[in-house]
């Protein structure tokens, strides 16, 4: 009988131990996949946040913790308008957690004459014209069941809903727009903006514009795509490193758990290993049997864990109440990493038990019988 067949027979012969070892691995892998999916969702959301429709570039404070905490002077707008290659620049204020009925929604403060607010397509009503009016995205309007003529409370102030818009950008359709001056008053940022979005001339390449802006405006972070958004600031760097930390912790903690379970199995089966040694099995052959058993058990657990992780990612988002602005992103690479961790757990967790099994003394074990 081959080593693999004998290992499978051993696993079937001890279903309780096999199940517990696989279950421990499954829970660890499920945690990895779920958290990586959430991290992927956060990265995707960060990219959506700087997707500002007709603009090609978003300018932010370089040393801000993340793009939403950026502070820029609106005095930069006039200088940007006179920069070669730039057609228009529009200041924007982002209000987060100021809409009590929808904490996850972002309210954008933009001047009514800017290209950003001017590009909104209204399915009903009209754009805002005064400081007490608000335009609501169709996704948010459906969630809150509001129509033009009704009112919304924003930062303890009542605003009249004058229009419902849709432009296909998730964050904007799930948010709202108010005049720039109103958003500045609410945030206490008179003369300041969170970001300045830039529209380039048709013949201007984004890379060329980036070099020009960087030279003329030091201290400005320029974001033009989702990958740059996820790397921006301290929070972006933490998000990027979070997945690696999860995998390393899983390897350490999971490896200890698998090693403990396999070591107990080796102690229980000392007589079996002593007999194998007595009939001519070498130490490496015995160690190989234990290692293969450990790897197969953890692969089984990893397969179960991948399924649980995909389900758990959605449940985690629902429990956190973040489904409005974060959607789990499960990629093939995330699943591959989960399976790879399962194999590594089997190897790391099986090394010491395999060494113990290979060094069982037949004479010592038989003397204790």
PDB file of N, CA and C in Angstrom, residues 277-344:
ATOM      1  N   UNK A 277       9.113   1.225  12.715  1.00  0.00           N
ATOM      2  CA  UNK A 277      10.569   1.294  12.786  1.00  0.00           C
ATOM      3  C   UNK A 277      11.172  -0.081  12.953  1.00  0.00           C
ATOM      4  N   UNK A 278      10.506  -0.927  13.748  1.00  0.00           N
ATOM      5  CA  UNK A 278      11.026  -2.268  14.017  1.00  0.00           C
ATOM      6  C   UNK A 278      11.005  -3.149  12.767  1.00  0.00           C
ATOM      7  N   UNK A 279      10.015  -2.916  11.872  1.00  0.00           N
ATOM      8  CA  UNK A 279       9.908  -3.763  10.673  1.00  0.00           C
ATOM      9  C   UNK A 279      10.683  -3.187   9.495  1.00  0.00           C
ATOM     10  N   UNK A 280      11.447  -2.125   9.727  1.00  0.00           N
ATOM     11  CA  UNK A 280      12.345  -1.674   8.680  1.00  0.00           C
ATOM     12  C   UNK A 280      12.081  -0.309   8.086  1.00  0.00           C
ATOM     13  N   UNK A 281      11.061   0.403   8.579  1.00  0.00           N
ATOM     14  CA  UNK A 281      10.814   1.758   8.048  1.00  0.00           C
ATOM     15  C   UNK A 281      11.892   2.702   8.572  1.00  0.00           C
ATOM     16  N   UNK A 282      12.423   3.537   7.703  1.00  0.00           N
ATOM     17  CA  UNK A 282      13.443   4.493   8.125  1.00  0.00           C
ATOM     18  C   UNK A 282      12.795   5.713   8.772  1.00  0.00           C
ATOM     19  N   UNK A 283      13.625   6.499   9.462  1.00  0.00           N
ATOM     20  CA  UNK A 283      13.110   7.716  10.085  1.00  0.00           C
ATOM     21  C   UNK A 283      12.474   8.662   9.079  1.00  0.00           C
ATOM     22  N   UNK A 284      13.121   8.950   7.936  1.00  0.00           N
ATOM     23  CA  UNK A 284      12.504   9.838   6.942  1.00  0.00           C
ATOM     24  C   UNK A 284      11.175   9.304   6.401  1.00  0.00           C
ATOM     25  N   UNK A 285      11.046   7.978   6.265  1.00  0.00           N
ATOM     26  CA  UNK A 285       9.786   7.417   5.776  1.00  0.00           C
ATOM     27  C   UNK A 285       8.658   7.652   6.779  1.00  0.00           C
ATOM     28  N   UNK A 286       8.962   7.442   8.071  1.00  0.00           N
ATOM     29  CA  UNK A 286       7.950   7.669   9.106  1.00  0.00           C
ATOM     30  C   UNK A 286       7.595   9.158   9.183  1.00  0.00           C
ATOM     31  N   UNK A 287       8.618  10.000   9.131  1.00  0.00           N
ATOM     32  CA  UNK A 287       8.374  11.449   9.173  1.00  0.00           C
ATOM     33  C   UNK A 287       7.535  11.891   7.978  1.00  0.00           C
ATOM     34  N   UNK A 288       7.796  11.302   6.819  1.00  0.00           N
ATOM     35  CA  UNK A 288       7.042  11.642   5.622  1.00  0.00           C
ATOM     36  C   UNK A 288       5.575  11.302   5.760  1.00  0.00           C
ATOM     37  N   UNK A 289       5.268  10.159   6.399  1.00  0.00           N
ATOM     38  CA  UNK A 289       3.870   9.777   6.607  1.00  0.00           C
ATOM     39  C   UNK A 289       3.151  10.804   7.454  1.00  0.00           C
ATOM     40  N   UNK A 290       3.801  11.227   8.541  1.00  0.00           N
ATOM     41  CA  UNK A 290       3.177  12.215   9.437  1.00  0.00           C
ATOM     42  C   UNK A 290       3.002  13.555   8.720  1.00  0.00           C
ATOM     43  N   UNK A 291       4.012  13.953   7.958  1.00  0.00           N
ATOM     44  CA  UNK A 291       3.954  15.247   7.267  1.00  0.00           C
ATOM     45  C   UNK A 291       2.866  15.245   6.203  1.00  0.00           C
ATOM     46  N   UNK A 292       2.763  14.151   5.449  1.00  0.00           N
ATOM     47  CA  UNK A 292       1.710  14.049   4.431  1.00  0.00           C
ATOM     48  C   UNK A 292       0.337  14.088   5.079  1.00  0.00           C
ATOM     49  N   UNK A 293       0.193  13.408   6.207  1.00  0.00           N
ATOM     50  CA  UNK A 293      -1.083  13.411   6.924  1.00  0.00           C
ATOM     51  C   UNK A 293      -1.443  14.826   7.379  1.00  0.00           C
ATOM     52  N   UNK A 294      -0.447  15.555   7.881  1.00  0.00           N
ATOM     53  CA  UNK A 294      -0.688  16.926   8.324  1.00  0.00           C
ATOM     54  C   UNK A 294      -1.101  17.817   7.153  1.00  0.00           C
ATOM     55  N   UNK A 295      -0.434  17.688   6.013  1.00  0.00           N
ATOM     56  CA  UNK A 295      -0.737  18.522   4.851  1.00  0.00           C
ATOM     57  C   UNK A 295      -2.122  18.213   4.300  1.00  0.00           C
ATOM     58  N   UNK A 296      -2.468  16.930   4.180  1.00  0.00           N
ATOM     59  CA  UNK A 296      -3.783  16.564   3.664  1.00  0.00           C
ATOM     60  C   UNK A 296      -4.900  17.069   4.566  1.00  0.00           C
ATOM     61  N   UNK A 297      -4.684  16.975   5.880  1.00  0.00           N
ATOM     62  CA  UNK A 297      -5.710  17.438   6.814  1.00  0.00           C
ATOM     63  C   UNK A 297      -5.926  18.941   6.686  1.00  0.00           C
ATOM     64  N   UNK A 298      -4.830  19.688   6.583  1.00  0.00           N
ATOM     65  CA  UNK A 298      -4.967  21.143   6.494  1.00  0.00           C
ATOM     66  C   UNK A 298      -5.493  21.585   5.132  1.00  0.00           C
ATOM     67  N   UNK A 299      -5.192  20.832   4.071  1.00  0.00           N
ATOM     68  CA  UNK A 299      -5.773  21.157   2.760  1.00  0.00           C
ATOM     69  C   UNK A 299      -7.280  20.975   2.802  1.00  0.00           C
ATOM     70  N   UNK A 300      -7.730  19.894   3.466  1.00  0.00           N
ATOM     71  CA  UNK A 300      -9.167  19.690   3.639  1.00  0.00           C
ATOM     72  C   UNK A 300      -9.778  20.858   4.410  1.00  0.00           C
ATOM     73  N   UNK A 301      -9.094  21.260   5.470  1.00  0.00           N
ATOM     74  CA  UNK A 301      -9.589  22.394   6.248  1.00  0.00           C
ATOM     75  C   UNK A 301      -9.580  23.685   5.442  1.00  0.00           C
ATOM     76  N   UNK A 302      -8.540  23.854   4.608  1.00  0.00           N
ATOM     77  CA  UNK A 302      -8.449  25.070   3.792  1.00  0.00           C
ATOM     78  C   UNK A 302      -9.595  25.142   2.797  1.00  0.00           C
ATOM     79  N   UNK A 303      -9.949  24.007   2.193  1.00  0.00           N
ATOM     80  CA  UNK A 303     -11.054  23.991   1.231  1.00  0.00           C
ATOM     81  C   UNK A 303     -12.362  24.422   1.892  1.00  0.00           C
ATOM     82  N   UNK A 304     -12.596  23.913   3.091  1.00  0.00           N
ATOM     83  CA  UNK A 304     -13.796  24.316   3.832  1.00  0.00           C
ATOM     84  C   UNK A 304     -13.700  25.789   4.219  1.00  0.00           C
ATOM     85  N   UNK A 305     -12.499  26.204   4.623  1.00  0.00           N
ATOM     86  CA  UNK A 305     -12.297  27.584   5.055  1.00  0.00           C
ATOM     87  C   UNK A 305     -12.518  28.588   3.943  1.00  0.00           C
ATOM     88  N   UNK A 306     -12.159  28.250   2.699  1.00  0.00           N
ATOM     89  CA  UNK A 306     -12.374  29.166   1.587  1.00  0.00           C
ATOM     90  C   UNK A 306     -13.857  29.475   1.419  1.00  0.00           C
ATOM     91  N   UNK A 307     -14.685  28.443   1.509  1.00  0.00           N
ATOM     92  CA  UNK A 307     -16.128  28.632   1.381  1.00  0.00           C
ATOM     93  C   UNK A 307     -16.669  29.458   2.541  1.00  0.00           C
ATOM     94  N   UNK A 308     -16.227  29.130   3.756  1.00  0.00           N
ATOM     95  CA  UNK A 308     -16.690  29.879   4.930  1.00  0.00           C
ATOM     96  C   UNK A 308     -16.219  31.332   4.870  1.00  0.00           C
ATOM     97  N   UNK A 309     -15.019  31.553   4.330  1.00  0.00           N
ATOM     98  CA  UNK A 309     -14.483  32.912   4.251  1.00  0.00           C
ATOM     99  C   UNK A 309     -15.284  33.796   3.321  1.00  0.00           C
ATOM    100  N   UNK A 310     -15.697  33.247   2.179  1.00  0.00           N
ATOM    101  CA  UNK A 310     -16.501  34.022   1.227  1.00  0.00           C
ATOM    102  C   UNK A 310     -17.829  34.424   1.866  1.00  0.00           C
ATOM    103  N   UNK A 311     -18.441  33.468   2.571  1.00  0.00           N
ATOM    104  CA  UNK A 311     -19.705  33.769   3.250  1.00  0.00           C
ATOM    105  C   UNK A 311     -19.466  34.729   4.417  1.00  0.00           C
ATOM    106  N   UNK A 312     -18.382  34.490   5.153  1.00  0.00           N
ATOM    107  CA  UNK A 312     -18.093  35.309   6.328  1.00  0.00           C
ATOM    108  C   UNK A 312     -17.781  36.750   5.994  1.00  0.00           C
ATOM    109  N   UNK A 313     -17.202  37.005   4.814  1.00  0.00           N
ATOM    110  CA  UNK A 313     -16.884  38.384   4.427  1.00  0.00           C
ATOM    111  C   UNK A 313     -18.149  39.217   4.346  1.00  0.00           C
ATOM    112  N   UNK A 314     -19.179  38.670   3.727  1.00  0.00           N
ATOM    113  CA  UNK A 314     -20.449  39.388   3.625  1.00  0.00           C
ATOM    114  C   UNK A 314     -21.082  39.586   4.997  1.00  0.00           C
ATOM    115  N   UNK A 315     -21.025  38.533   5.826  1.00  0.00           N
ATOM    116  CA  UNK A 315     -21.598  38.655   7.168  1.00  0.00           C
ATOM    117  C   UNK A 315     -20.856  39.703   7.996  1.00  0.00           C
ATOM    118  N   UNK A 316     -19.509  39.763   7.847  1.00  0.00           N
ATOM    119  CA  UNK A 316     -18.722  40.737   8.599  1.00  0.00           C
ATOM    120  C   UNK A 316     -19.099  42.156   8.225  1.00  0.00           C
ATOM    121  N   UNK A 317     -19.284  42.403   6.925  1.00  0.00           N
ATOM    122  CA  UNK A 317     -19.684  43.737   6.474  1.00  0.00           C
ATOM    123  C   UNK A 317     -21.058  44.099   7.032  1.00  0.00           C
ATOM    124  N   UNK A 318     -21.986  43.123   7.032  1.00  0.00           N
ATOM    125  CA  UNK A 318     -23.331  43.376   7.555  1.00  0.00           C
ATOM    126  C   UNK A 318     -23.296  43.663   9.050  1.00  0.00           C
ATOM    127  N   UNK A 319     -22.473  42.907   9.782  1.00  0.00           N
ATOM    128  CA  UNK A 319     -22.381  43.112  11.233  1.00  0.00           C
ATOM    129  C   UNK A 319     -21.811  44.488  11.546  1.00  0.00           C
ATOM    130  N   UNK A 320     -20.813  44.909  10.760  1.00  0.00           N
ATOM    131  CA  UNK A 320     -20.202  46.225  10.968  1.00  0.00           C
ATOM    132  C   UNK A 320     -21.084  47.362  10.481  1.00  0.00           C
ATOM    133  N   UNK A 321     -22.159  47.017   9.736  1.00  0.00           N
ATOM    134  CA  UNK A 321     -23.038  48.049   9.203  1.00  0.00           C
ATOM    135  C   UNK A 321     -22.394  48.890   8.124  1.00  0.00           C
ATOM    136  N   UNK A 322     -21.419  48.315   7.413  1.00  0.00           N
ATOM    137  CA  UNK A 322     -20.673  49.089   6.417  1.00  0.00           C
ATOM    138  C   UNK A 322     -21.060  48.730   4.986  1.00  0.00           C
ATOM    139  N   UNK A 323     -22.186  48.026   4.808  1.00  0.00           N
ATOM    140  CA  UNK A 323     -22.551  47.558   3.481  1.00  0.00           C
ATOM    141  C   UNK A 323     -22.890  48.695   2.526  1.00  0.00           C
ATOM    142  N   UNK A 324     -23.197  49.883   3.085  1.00  0.00           N
ATOM    143  CA  UNK A 324     -23.535  51.014   2.226  1.00  0.00           C
ATOM    144  C   UNK A 324     -22.352  51.455   1.398  1.00  0.00           C
ATOM    145  N   UNK A 325     -21.146  51.422   1.979  1.00  0.00           N
ATOM    146  CA  UNK A 325     -19.991  51.968   1.274  1.00  0.00           C
ATOM    147  C   UNK A 325     -18.840  51.004   1.104  1.00  0.00           C
ATOM    148  N   UNK A 326     -18.966  49.762   1.567  1.00  0.00           N
ATOM    149  CA  UNK A 326     -17.921  48.760   1.356  1.00  0.00           C
ATOM    150  C   UNK A 326     -18.566  47.461   0.905  1.00  0.00           C
ATOM    151  N   UNK A 327     -18.090  46.932  -0.193  1.00  0.00           N
ATOM    152  CA  UNK A 327     -18.563  45.643  -0.690  1.00  0.00           C
ATOM    153  C   UNK A 327     -17.369  44.699  -0.770  1.00  0.00           C
ATOM    154  N   UNK A 328     -17.446  43.510  -0.151  1.00  0.00           N
ATOM    155  CA  UNK A 328     -16.299  42.597  -0.144  1.00  0.00           C
ATOM    156  C   UNK A 328     -15.843  42.266  -1.562  1.00  0.00           C
ATOM    157  N   UNK A 329     -14.536  42.241  -1.742  1.00  0.00           N
ATOM    158  CA  UNK A 329     -13.958  41.915  -3.036  1.00  0.00           C
ATOM    159  C   UNK A 329     -13.113  40.652  -2.878  1.00  0.00           C
ATOM    160  N   UNK A 330     -13.658  39.509  -3.297  1.00  0.00           N
ATOM    161  CA  UNK A 330     -12.946  38.232  -3.198  1.00  0.00           C
ATOM    162  C   UNK A 330     -12.330  37.926  -4.551  1.00  0.00           C
ATOM    163  N   UNK A 331     -11.009  37.911  -4.606  1.00  0.00           N
ATOM    164  CA  UNK A 331     -10.308  37.656  -5.861  1.00  0.00           C
ATOM    165  C   UNK A 331      -9.718  36.251  -5.859  1.00  0.00           C
ATOM    166  N   UNK A 332      -9.322  35.803  -7.048  1.00  0.00           N
ATOM    167  CA  UNK A 332      -8.670  34.491  -7.159  1.00  0.00           C
ATOM    168  C   UNK A 332      -7.366  34.478  -6.364  1.00  0.00           C
ATOM    169  N   UNK A 333      -6.679  35.615  -6.296  1.00  0.00           N
ATOM    170  CA  UNK A 333      -5.438  35.694  -5.542  1.00  0.00           C
ATOM    171  C   UNK A 333      -5.704  35.541  -4.052  1.00  0.00           C
ATOM    172  N   UNK A 334      -6.814  36.100  -3.561  1.00  0.00           N
ATOM    173  CA  UNK A 334      -7.174  35.935  -2.152  1.00  0.00           C
ATOM    174  C   UNK A 334      -7.437  34.458  -1.847  1.00  0.00           C
ATOM    175  N   UNK A 335      -8.178  33.789  -2.726  1.00  0.00           N
ATOM    176  CA  UNK A 335      -8.458  32.366  -2.526  1.00  0.00           C
ATOM    177  C   UNK A 335      -7.168  31.558  -2.626  1.00  0.00           C
ATOM    178  N   UNK A 336      -6.308  31.934  -3.579  1.00  0.00           N
ATOM    179  CA  UNK A 336      -5.034  31.236  -3.714  1.00  0.00           C
ATOM    180  C   UNK A 336      -4.164  31.398  -2.484  1.00  0.00           C
ATOM    181  N   UNK A 337      -4.152  32.621  -1.915  1.00  0.00           N
ATOM    182  CA  UNK A 337      -3.376  32.839  -0.694  1.00  0.00           C
ATOM    183  C   UNK A 337      -3.929  32.010   0.457  1.00  0.00           C
ATOM    184  N   UNK A 338      -5.262  31.909   0.522  1.00  0.00           N
ATOM    185  CA  UNK A 338      -5.853  31.097   1.583  1.00  0.00           C
ATOM    186  C   UNK A 338      -5.454  29.645   1.468  1.00  0.00           C
ATOM    187  N   UNK A 339      -5.475  29.105   0.241  1.00  0.00           N
ATOM    188  CA  UNK A 339      -5.076  27.713   0.031  1.00  0.00           C
ATOM    189  C   UNK A 339      -3.591  27.527   0.312  1.00  0.00           C
ATOM    190  N   UNK A 340      -2.771  28.497  -0.104  1.00  0.00           N
ATOM    191  CA  UNK A 340      -1.330  28.418   0.142  1.00  0.00           C
ATOM    192  C   UNK A 340      -1.036  28.414   1.637  1.00  0.00           C
ATOM    193  N   UNK A 341      -1.752  29.248   2.375  1.00  0.00           N
ATOM    194  CA  UNK A 341      -1.567  29.271   3.829  1.00  0.00           C
ATOM    195  C   UNK A 341      -1.932  27.922   4.428  1.00  0.00           C
ATOM    196  N   UNK A 342      -2.985  27.285   3.900  1.00  0.00           N
ATOM    197  CA  UNK A 342      -3.370  25.961   4.390  1.00  0.00           C
ATOM    198  C   UNK A 342      -2.249  24.938   4.200  1.00  0.00           C
ATOM    199  N   UNK A 343      -1.613  24.957   3.021  1.00  0.00           N
ATOM    200  CA  UNK A 343      -0.504  24.035   2.764  1.00  0.00           C
ATOM    201  C   UNK A 343       0.672  24.347   3.689  1.00  0.00           C
ATOM    202  N   UNK A 344       0.982  25.632   3.855  1.00  0.00           N
ATOM    203  CA  UNK A 344       2.091  26.015   4.728  1.00  0.00           C
ATOM    204  C   UNK A 344       1.808  25.630   6.178  1.00  0.00           C
TER     205      UNK A 344
END
